[in-house]
PDB file of C-alpha atoms and ligand atoms in Angstrom:
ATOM      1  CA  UNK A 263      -6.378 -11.416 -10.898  1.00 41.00           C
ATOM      2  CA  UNK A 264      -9.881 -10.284 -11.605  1.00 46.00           C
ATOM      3  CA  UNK A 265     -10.866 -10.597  -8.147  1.00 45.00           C
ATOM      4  CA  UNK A 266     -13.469  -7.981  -6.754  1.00 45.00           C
ATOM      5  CA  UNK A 267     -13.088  -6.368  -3.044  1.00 45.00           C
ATOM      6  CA  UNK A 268     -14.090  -8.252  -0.426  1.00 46.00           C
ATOM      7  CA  UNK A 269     -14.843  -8.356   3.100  1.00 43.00           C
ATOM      8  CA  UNK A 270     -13.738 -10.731   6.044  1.00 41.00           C
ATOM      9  CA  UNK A 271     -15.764 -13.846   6.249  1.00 40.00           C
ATOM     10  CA  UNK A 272     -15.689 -15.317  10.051  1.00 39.00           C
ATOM     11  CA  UNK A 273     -14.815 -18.493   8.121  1.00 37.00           C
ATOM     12  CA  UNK A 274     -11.115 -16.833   7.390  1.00 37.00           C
ATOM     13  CA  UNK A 275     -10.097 -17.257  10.816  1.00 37.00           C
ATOM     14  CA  UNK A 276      -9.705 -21.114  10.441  1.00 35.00           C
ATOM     15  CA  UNK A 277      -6.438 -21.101   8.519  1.00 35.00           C
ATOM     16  CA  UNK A 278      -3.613 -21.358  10.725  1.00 38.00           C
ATOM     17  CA  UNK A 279       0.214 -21.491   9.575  1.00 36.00           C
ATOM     18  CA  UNK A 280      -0.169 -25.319   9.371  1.00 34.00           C
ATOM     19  CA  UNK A 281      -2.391 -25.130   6.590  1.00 38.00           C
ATOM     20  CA  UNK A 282      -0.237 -22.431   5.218  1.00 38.00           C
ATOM     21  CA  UNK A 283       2.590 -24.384   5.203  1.00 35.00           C
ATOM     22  CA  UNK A 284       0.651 -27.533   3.620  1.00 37.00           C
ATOM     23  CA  UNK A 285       0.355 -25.211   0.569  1.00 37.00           C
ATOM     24  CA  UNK A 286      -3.352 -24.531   1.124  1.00 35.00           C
ATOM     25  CA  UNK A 287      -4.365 -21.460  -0.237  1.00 37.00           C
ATOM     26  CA  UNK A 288      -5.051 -18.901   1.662  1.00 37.00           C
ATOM     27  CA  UNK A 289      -8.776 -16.291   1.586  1.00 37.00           C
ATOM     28  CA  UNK A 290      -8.274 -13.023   0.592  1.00 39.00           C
ATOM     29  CA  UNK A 291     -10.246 -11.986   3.864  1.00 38.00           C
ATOM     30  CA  UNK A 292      -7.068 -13.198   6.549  1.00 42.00           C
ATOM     31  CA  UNK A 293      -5.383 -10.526   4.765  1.00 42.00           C
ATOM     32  CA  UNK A 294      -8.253  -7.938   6.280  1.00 40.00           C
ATOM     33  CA  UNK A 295      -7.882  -9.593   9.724  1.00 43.00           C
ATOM     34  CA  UNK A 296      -4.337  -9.208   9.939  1.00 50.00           C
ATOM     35  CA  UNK A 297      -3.862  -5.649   8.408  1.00 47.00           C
ATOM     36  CA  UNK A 298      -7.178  -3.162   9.445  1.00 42.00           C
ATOM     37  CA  UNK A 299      -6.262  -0.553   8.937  1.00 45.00           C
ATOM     38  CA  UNK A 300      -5.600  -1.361   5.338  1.00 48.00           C
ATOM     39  CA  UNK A 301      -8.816  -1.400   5.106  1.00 44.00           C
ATOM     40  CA  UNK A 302     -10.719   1.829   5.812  1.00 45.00           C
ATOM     41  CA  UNK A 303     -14.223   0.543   6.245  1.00 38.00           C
ATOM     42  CA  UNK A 304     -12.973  -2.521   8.546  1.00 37.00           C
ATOM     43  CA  UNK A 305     -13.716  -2.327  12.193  1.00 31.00           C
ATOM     44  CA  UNK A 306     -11.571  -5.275  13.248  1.00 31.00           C
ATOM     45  CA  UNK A 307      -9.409  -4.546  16.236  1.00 31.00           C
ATOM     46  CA  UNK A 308      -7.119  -7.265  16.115  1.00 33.00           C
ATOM     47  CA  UNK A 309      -4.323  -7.577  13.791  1.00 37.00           C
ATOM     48  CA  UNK A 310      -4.142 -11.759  13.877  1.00 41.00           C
ATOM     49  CA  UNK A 311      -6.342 -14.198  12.627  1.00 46.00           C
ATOM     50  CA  UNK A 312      -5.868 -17.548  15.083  1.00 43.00           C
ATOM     51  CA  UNK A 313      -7.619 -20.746  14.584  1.00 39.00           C
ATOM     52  CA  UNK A 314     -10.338 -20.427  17.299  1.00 43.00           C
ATOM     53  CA  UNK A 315     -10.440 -23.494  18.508  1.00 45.00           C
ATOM     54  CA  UNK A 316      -6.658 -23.905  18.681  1.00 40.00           C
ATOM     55  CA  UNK A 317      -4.768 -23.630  22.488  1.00 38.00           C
ATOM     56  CA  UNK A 318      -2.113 -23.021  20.887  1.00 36.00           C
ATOM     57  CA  UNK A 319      -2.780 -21.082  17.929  1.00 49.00           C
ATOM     58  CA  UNK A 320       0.248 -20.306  15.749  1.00 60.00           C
ATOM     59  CA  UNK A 321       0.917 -17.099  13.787  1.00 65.00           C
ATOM     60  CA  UNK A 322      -0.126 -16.792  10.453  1.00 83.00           C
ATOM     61  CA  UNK A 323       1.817 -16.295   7.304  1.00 94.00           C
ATOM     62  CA  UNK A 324       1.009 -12.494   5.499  1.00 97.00           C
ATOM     63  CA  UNK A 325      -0.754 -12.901   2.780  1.00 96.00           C
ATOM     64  CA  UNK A 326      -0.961 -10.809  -0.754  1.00 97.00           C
ATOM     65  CA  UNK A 327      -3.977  -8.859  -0.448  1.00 97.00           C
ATOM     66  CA  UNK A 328      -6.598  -9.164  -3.598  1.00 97.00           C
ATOM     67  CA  UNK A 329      -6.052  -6.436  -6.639  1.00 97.00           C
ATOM     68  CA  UNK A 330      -9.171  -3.985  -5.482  1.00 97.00           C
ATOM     69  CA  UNK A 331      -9.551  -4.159  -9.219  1.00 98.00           C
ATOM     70  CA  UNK A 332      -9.461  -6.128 -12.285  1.00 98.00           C
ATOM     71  CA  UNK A 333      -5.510  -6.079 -13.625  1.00 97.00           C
ATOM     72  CA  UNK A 334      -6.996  -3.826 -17.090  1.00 98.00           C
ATOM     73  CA  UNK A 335      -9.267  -1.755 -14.916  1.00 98.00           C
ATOM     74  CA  UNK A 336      -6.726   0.976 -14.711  1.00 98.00           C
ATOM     75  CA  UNK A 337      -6.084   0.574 -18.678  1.00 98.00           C
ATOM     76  CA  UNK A 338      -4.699   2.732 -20.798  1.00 96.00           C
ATOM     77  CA  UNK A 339      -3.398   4.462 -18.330  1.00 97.00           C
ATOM     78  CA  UNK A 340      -1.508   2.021 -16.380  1.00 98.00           C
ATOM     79  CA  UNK A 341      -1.629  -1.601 -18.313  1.00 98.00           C
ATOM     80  CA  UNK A 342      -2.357  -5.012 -16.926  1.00 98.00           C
ATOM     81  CA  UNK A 343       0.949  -5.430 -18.104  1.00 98.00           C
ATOM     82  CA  UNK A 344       2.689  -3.760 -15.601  1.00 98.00           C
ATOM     83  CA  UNK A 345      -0.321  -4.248 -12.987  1.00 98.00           C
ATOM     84  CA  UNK A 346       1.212  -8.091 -13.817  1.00 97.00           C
ATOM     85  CA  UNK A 347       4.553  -7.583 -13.521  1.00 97.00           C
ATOM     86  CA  UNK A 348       4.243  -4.988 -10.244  1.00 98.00           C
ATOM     87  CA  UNK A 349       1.311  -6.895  -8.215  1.00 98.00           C
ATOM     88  CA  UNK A 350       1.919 -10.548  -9.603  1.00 98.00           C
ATOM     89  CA  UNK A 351       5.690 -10.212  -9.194  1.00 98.00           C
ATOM     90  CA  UNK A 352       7.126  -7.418  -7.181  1.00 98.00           C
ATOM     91  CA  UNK A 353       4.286  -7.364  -4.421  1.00 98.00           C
ATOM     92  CA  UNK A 354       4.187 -10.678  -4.099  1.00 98.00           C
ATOM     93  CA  UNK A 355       7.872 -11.044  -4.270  1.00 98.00           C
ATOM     94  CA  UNK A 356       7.740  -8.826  -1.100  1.00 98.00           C
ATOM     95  CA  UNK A 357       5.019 -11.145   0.735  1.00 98.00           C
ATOM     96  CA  UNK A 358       6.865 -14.066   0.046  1.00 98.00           C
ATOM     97  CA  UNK A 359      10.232 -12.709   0.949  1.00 98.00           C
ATOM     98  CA  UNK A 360       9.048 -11.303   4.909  1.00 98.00           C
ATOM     99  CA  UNK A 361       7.323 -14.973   5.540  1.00 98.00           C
ATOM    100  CA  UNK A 362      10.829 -16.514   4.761  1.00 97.00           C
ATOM    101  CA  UNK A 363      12.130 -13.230   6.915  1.00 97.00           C
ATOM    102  CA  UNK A 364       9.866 -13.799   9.872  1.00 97.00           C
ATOM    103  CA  UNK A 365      10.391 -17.913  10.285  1.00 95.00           C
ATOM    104  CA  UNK A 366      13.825 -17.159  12.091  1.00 93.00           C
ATOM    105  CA  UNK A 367      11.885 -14.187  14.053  1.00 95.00           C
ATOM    106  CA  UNK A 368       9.194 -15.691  15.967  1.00 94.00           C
ATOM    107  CA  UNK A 369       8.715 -12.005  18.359  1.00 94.00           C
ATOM    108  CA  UNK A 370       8.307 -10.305  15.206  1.00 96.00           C
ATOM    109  CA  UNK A 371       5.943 -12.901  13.590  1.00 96.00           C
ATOM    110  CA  UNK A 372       3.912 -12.749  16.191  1.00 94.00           C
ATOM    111  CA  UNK A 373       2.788  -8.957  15.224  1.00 97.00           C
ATOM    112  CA  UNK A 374       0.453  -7.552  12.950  1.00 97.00           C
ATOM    113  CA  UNK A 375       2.305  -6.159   9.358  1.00 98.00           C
ATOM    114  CA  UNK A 376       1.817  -2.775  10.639  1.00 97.00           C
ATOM    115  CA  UNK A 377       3.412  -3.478  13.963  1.00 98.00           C
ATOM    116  CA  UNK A 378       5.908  -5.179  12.242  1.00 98.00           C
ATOM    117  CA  UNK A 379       6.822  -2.077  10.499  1.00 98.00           C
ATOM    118  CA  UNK A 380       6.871   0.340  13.258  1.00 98.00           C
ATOM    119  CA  UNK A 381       9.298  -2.384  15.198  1.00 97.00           C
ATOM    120  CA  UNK A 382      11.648  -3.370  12.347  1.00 97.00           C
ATOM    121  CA  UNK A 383      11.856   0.574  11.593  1.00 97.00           C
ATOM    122  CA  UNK A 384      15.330   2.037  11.848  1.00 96.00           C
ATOM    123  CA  UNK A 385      17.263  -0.985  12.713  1.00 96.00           C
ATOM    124  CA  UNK A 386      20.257  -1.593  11.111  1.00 96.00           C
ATOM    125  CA  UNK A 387      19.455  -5.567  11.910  1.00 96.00           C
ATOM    126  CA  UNK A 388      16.237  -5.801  10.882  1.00 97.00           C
ATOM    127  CA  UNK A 389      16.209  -3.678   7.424  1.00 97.00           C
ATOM    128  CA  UNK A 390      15.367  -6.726   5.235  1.00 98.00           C
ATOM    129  CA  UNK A 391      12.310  -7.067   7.318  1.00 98.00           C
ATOM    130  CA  UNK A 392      11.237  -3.690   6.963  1.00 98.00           C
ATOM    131  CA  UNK A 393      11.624  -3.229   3.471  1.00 98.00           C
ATOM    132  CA  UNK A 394       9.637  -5.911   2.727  1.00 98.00           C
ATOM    133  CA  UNK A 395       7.077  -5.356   5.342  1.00 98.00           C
ATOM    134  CA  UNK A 396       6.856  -1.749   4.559  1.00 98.00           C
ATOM    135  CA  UNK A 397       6.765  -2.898   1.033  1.00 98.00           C
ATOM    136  CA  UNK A 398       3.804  -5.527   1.432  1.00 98.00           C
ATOM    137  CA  UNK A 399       1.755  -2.358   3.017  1.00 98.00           C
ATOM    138  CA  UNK A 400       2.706   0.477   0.586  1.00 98.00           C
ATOM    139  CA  UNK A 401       1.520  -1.489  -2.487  1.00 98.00           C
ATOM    140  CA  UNK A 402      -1.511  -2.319  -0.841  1.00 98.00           C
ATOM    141  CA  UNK A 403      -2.143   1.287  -0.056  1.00 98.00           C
ATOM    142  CA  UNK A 404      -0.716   2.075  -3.573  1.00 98.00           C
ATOM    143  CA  UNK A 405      -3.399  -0.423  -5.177  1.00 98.00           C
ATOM    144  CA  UNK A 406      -6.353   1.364  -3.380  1.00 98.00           C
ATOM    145  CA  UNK A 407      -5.384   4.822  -3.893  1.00 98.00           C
ATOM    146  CA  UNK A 408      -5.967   4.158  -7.398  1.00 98.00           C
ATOM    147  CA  UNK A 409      -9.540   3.568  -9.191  1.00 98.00           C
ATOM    148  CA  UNK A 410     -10.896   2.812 -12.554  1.00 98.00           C
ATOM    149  CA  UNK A 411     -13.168   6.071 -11.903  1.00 97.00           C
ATOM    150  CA  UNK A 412     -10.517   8.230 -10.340  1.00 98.00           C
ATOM    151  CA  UNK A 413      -9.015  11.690 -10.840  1.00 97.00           C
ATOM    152  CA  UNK A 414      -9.624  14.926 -10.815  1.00 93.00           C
ATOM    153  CA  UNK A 415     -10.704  17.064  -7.395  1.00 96.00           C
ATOM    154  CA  UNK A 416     -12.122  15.484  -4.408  1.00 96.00           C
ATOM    155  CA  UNK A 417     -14.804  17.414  -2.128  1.00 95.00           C
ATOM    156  CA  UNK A 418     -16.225  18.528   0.856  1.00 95.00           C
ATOM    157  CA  UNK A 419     -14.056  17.793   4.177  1.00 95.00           C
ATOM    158  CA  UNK A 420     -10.980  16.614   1.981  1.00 97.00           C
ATOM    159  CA  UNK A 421     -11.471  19.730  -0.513  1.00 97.00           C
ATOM    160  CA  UNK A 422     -11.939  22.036   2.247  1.00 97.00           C
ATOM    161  CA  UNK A 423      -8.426  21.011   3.743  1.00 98.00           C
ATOM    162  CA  UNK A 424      -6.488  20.876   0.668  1.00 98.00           C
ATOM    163  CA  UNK A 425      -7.567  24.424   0.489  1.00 98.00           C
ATOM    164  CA  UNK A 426      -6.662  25.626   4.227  1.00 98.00           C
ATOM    165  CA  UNK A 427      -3.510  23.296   4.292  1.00 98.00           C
ATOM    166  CA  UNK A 428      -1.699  24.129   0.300  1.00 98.00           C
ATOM    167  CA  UNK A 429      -3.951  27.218  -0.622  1.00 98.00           C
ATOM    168  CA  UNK A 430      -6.180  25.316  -3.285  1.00 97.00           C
ATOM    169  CA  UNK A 431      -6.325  22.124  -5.163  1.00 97.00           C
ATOM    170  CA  UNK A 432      -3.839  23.188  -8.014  1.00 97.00           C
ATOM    171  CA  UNK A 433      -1.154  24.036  -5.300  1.00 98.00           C
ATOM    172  CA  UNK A 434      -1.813  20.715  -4.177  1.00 98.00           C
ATOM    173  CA  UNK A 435      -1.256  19.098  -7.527  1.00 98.00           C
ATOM    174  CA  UNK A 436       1.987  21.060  -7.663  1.00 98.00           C
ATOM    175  CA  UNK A 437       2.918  19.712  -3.869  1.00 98.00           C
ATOM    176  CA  UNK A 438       2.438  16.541  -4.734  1.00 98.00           C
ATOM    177  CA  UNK A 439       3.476  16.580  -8.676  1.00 98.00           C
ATOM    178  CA  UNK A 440       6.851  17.799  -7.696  1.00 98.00           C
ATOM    179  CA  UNK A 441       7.455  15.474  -4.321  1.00 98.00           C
ATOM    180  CA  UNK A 442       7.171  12.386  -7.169  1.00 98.00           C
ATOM    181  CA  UNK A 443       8.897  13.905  -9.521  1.00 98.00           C
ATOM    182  CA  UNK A 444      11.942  14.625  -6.996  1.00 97.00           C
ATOM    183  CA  UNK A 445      12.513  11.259  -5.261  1.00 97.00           C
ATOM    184  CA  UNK A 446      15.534  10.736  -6.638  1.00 96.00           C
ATOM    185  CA  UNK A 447      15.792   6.816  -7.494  1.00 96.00           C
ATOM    186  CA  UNK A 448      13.038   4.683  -5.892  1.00 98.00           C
ATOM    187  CA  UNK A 449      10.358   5.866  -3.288  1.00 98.00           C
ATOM    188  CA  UNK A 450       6.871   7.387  -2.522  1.00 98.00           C
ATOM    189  CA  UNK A 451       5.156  10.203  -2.687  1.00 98.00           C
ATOM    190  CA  UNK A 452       2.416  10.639   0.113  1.00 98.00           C
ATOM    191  CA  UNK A 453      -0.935  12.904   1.385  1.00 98.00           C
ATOM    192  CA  UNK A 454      -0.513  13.148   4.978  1.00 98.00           C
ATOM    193  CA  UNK A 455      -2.822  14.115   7.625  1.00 98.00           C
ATOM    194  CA  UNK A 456      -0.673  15.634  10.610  1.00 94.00           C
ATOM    195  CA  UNK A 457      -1.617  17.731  13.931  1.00 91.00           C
ATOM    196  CA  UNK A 458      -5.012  19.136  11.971  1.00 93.00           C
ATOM    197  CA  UNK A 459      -3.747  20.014   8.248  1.00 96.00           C
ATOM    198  CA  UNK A 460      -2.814  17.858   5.378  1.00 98.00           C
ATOM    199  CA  UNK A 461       1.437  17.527   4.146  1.00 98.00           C
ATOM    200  CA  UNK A 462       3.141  16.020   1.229  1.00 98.00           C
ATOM    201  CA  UNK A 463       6.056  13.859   1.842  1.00 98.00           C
ATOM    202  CA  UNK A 464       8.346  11.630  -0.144  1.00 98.00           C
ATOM    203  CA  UNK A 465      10.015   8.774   1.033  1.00 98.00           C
ATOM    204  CA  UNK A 466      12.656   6.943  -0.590  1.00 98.00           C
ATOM    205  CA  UNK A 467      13.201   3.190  -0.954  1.00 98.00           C
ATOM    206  CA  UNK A 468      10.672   1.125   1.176  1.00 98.00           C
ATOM    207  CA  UNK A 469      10.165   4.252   3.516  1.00 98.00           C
ATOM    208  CA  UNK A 470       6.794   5.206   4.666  1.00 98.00           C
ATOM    209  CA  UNK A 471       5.302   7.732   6.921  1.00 98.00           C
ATOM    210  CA  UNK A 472       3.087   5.292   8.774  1.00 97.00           C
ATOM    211  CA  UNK A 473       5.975   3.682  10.795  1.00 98.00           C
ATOM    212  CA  UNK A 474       6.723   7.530  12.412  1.00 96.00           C
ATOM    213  CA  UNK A 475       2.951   6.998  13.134  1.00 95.00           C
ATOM    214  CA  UNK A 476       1.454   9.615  10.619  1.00 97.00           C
ATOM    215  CA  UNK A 477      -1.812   8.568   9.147  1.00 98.00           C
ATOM    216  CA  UNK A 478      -1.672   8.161   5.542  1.00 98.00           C
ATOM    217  CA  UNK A 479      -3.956   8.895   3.255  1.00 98.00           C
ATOM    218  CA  UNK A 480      -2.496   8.394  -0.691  1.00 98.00           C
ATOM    219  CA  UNK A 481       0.600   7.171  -2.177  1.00 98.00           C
ATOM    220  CA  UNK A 482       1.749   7.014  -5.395  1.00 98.00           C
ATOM    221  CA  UNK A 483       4.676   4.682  -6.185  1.00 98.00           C
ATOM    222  CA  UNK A 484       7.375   6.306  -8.071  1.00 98.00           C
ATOM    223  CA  UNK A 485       9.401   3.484  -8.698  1.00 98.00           C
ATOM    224  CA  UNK A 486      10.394   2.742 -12.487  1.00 97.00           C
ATOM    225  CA  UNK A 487       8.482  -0.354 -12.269  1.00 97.00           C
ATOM    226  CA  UNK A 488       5.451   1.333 -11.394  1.00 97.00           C
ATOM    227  CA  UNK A 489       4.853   3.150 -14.888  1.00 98.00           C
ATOM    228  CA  UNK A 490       8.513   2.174 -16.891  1.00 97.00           C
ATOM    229  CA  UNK A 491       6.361  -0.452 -19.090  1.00 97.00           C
ATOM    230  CA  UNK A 492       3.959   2.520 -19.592  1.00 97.00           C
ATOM    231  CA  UNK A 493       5.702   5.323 -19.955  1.00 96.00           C
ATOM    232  CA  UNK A 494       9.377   4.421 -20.100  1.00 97.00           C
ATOM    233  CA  UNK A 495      11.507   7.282 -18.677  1.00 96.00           C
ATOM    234  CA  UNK A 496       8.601   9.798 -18.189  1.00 97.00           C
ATOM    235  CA  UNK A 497       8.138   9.970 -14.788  1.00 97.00           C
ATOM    236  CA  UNK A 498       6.226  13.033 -14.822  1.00 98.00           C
ATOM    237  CA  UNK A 499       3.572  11.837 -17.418  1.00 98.00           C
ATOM    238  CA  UNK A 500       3.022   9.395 -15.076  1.00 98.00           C
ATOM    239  CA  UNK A 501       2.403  11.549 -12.152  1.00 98.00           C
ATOM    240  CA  UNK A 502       0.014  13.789 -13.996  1.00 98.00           C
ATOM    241  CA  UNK A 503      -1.922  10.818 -15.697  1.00 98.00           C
ATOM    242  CA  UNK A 504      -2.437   9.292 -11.867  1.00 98.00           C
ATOM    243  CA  UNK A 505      -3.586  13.026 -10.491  1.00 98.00           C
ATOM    244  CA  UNK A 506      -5.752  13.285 -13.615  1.00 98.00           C
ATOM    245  CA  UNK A 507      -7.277   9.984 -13.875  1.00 98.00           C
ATOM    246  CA  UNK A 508      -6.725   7.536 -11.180  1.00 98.00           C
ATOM    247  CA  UNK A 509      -6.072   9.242  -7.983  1.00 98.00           C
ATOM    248  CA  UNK A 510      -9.032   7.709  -5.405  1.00 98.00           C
ATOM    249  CA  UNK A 511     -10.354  10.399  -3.255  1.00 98.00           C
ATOM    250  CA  UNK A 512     -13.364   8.090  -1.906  1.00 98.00           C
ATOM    251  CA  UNK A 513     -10.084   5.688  -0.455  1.00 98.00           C
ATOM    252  CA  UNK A 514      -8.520   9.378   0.874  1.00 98.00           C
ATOM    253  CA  UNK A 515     -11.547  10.516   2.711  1.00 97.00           C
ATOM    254  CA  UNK A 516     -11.827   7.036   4.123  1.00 97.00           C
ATOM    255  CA  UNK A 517      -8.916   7.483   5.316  1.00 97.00           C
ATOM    256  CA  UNK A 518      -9.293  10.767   6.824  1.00 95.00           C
ATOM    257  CA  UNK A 519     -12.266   9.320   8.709  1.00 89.00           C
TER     258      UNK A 519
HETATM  259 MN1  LIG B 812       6.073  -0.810  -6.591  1.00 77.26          MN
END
């Protein structure tokens, strides 16, 4: 799990589902070629990796993406403890879970995650496949809008909105404080960047602004198993301890573009 951020390697494009299924295991960089926008400083335009020499070339299985950090880079605050338990087991659980999904839908297989999402949104049919598609893509997001050398304000074109759209940072804080705080049961709270200003928004469940098309640009998971190990039944001390000393602005302003 102490795997550093990487970038796609052209070499990535040679697994196909075959080897997937064969149990060979997968580079971290198919994950970038499948899901761009994941990544804010990826230019990649497609959202599949084929084997380029293939006439045929088969979907590929989703893959976890790598930990942008080491699983104790976010310690004390959050502890490779739970960074075990929620990327080792819970985010992967959700990877594994949509490639057993997506065998009996080949149309949906066929798309990148985030198309997968927007597709599989709001049917009644296909909710297992969105939760766990939506899933896969919030914790990734999640992951990255976190940093060892987080917290505190951001600046320039970011600061500058948080001021015109909330009326200063510290309303912000509050905005955003109080969206995690309310989700009642599981869900997300989320920055949003909408028709010129920035919004807060909290989603329950597997929700996520990005299938109604919004760009994102932080989430914090407010599920219990995101900070329970941590800090038990204090949601809120969680909250403030991810404003004050994770929260990645850089990732944000990425984002933003
Ligand atoms: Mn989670």
């Amino acid at each position: 799990m102490h795997t550093p951020p990487s970038t796609p390697e052209p070499g990535a494009a040679a697994l196909d589902r075959r080897a997937v299924l064969a149990g060979a295991l997968a580079t971290t960089a198919v994950v970038a070629l499948r899901n761009p926008s994941l990544s804010a400083a990826s230019s990649l335009a497609s959202g599949r990796a084929v084997h380029p020499s293939d006439p045929n070339p088969e979907v590929m299985a989703h893959e976890l993406p790598p930990l942008p950090y080491a699983d104790n880079a976010l310690a004390p605050t959050i502890s490779a403890n739970t960074i075990g338990f929620h990327y080792g087991k819970h985010h992967k659980a959700y990877v594994d879970n949509l490639n057993a999904l997506l065998k009996d839908l080949p149309d949906l297989a066929a798309l990148s995650l985030e198309d997968v999402i927007k597709k599989s949104h709001g049917d009644a049919a296909k909710a297992g496949v969105f939760n766990n598609a939506a899933q896969v893509w919030n914790h990734t997001f999640y992951w990255k809008s976190m940093s060892p050398k987080g917290g505190g304000q951001p600046t320039g074109k970011l600061l500058d909105l948080i001021g015109t759209s909330f009326g200063g940072y510290d309303k912000f804080k509050e905005a955003f404080s109080t969206a995690g705080k309310t989700q009642f049961g599981s869900g997300w709270a989320w920055l949003v960047y909408e028709g010129g200003k920035l919004t807060v928004e909290k989603t329950p469940n597997a929700d996520t602004p990005m299938a109604r098309g919004k760009k994102c640009l932080l989430t914090m998971d407010v599920w219990e198993h995101a900070y329970y190990l941590d800090f038990q039944n204090r949601r809120p001390d969680y909250i403030t301890a991810f404003l004050d000393k994770l929260v990645n602005w850089e990732f944000a302003a990425a984002n933003l573009g």
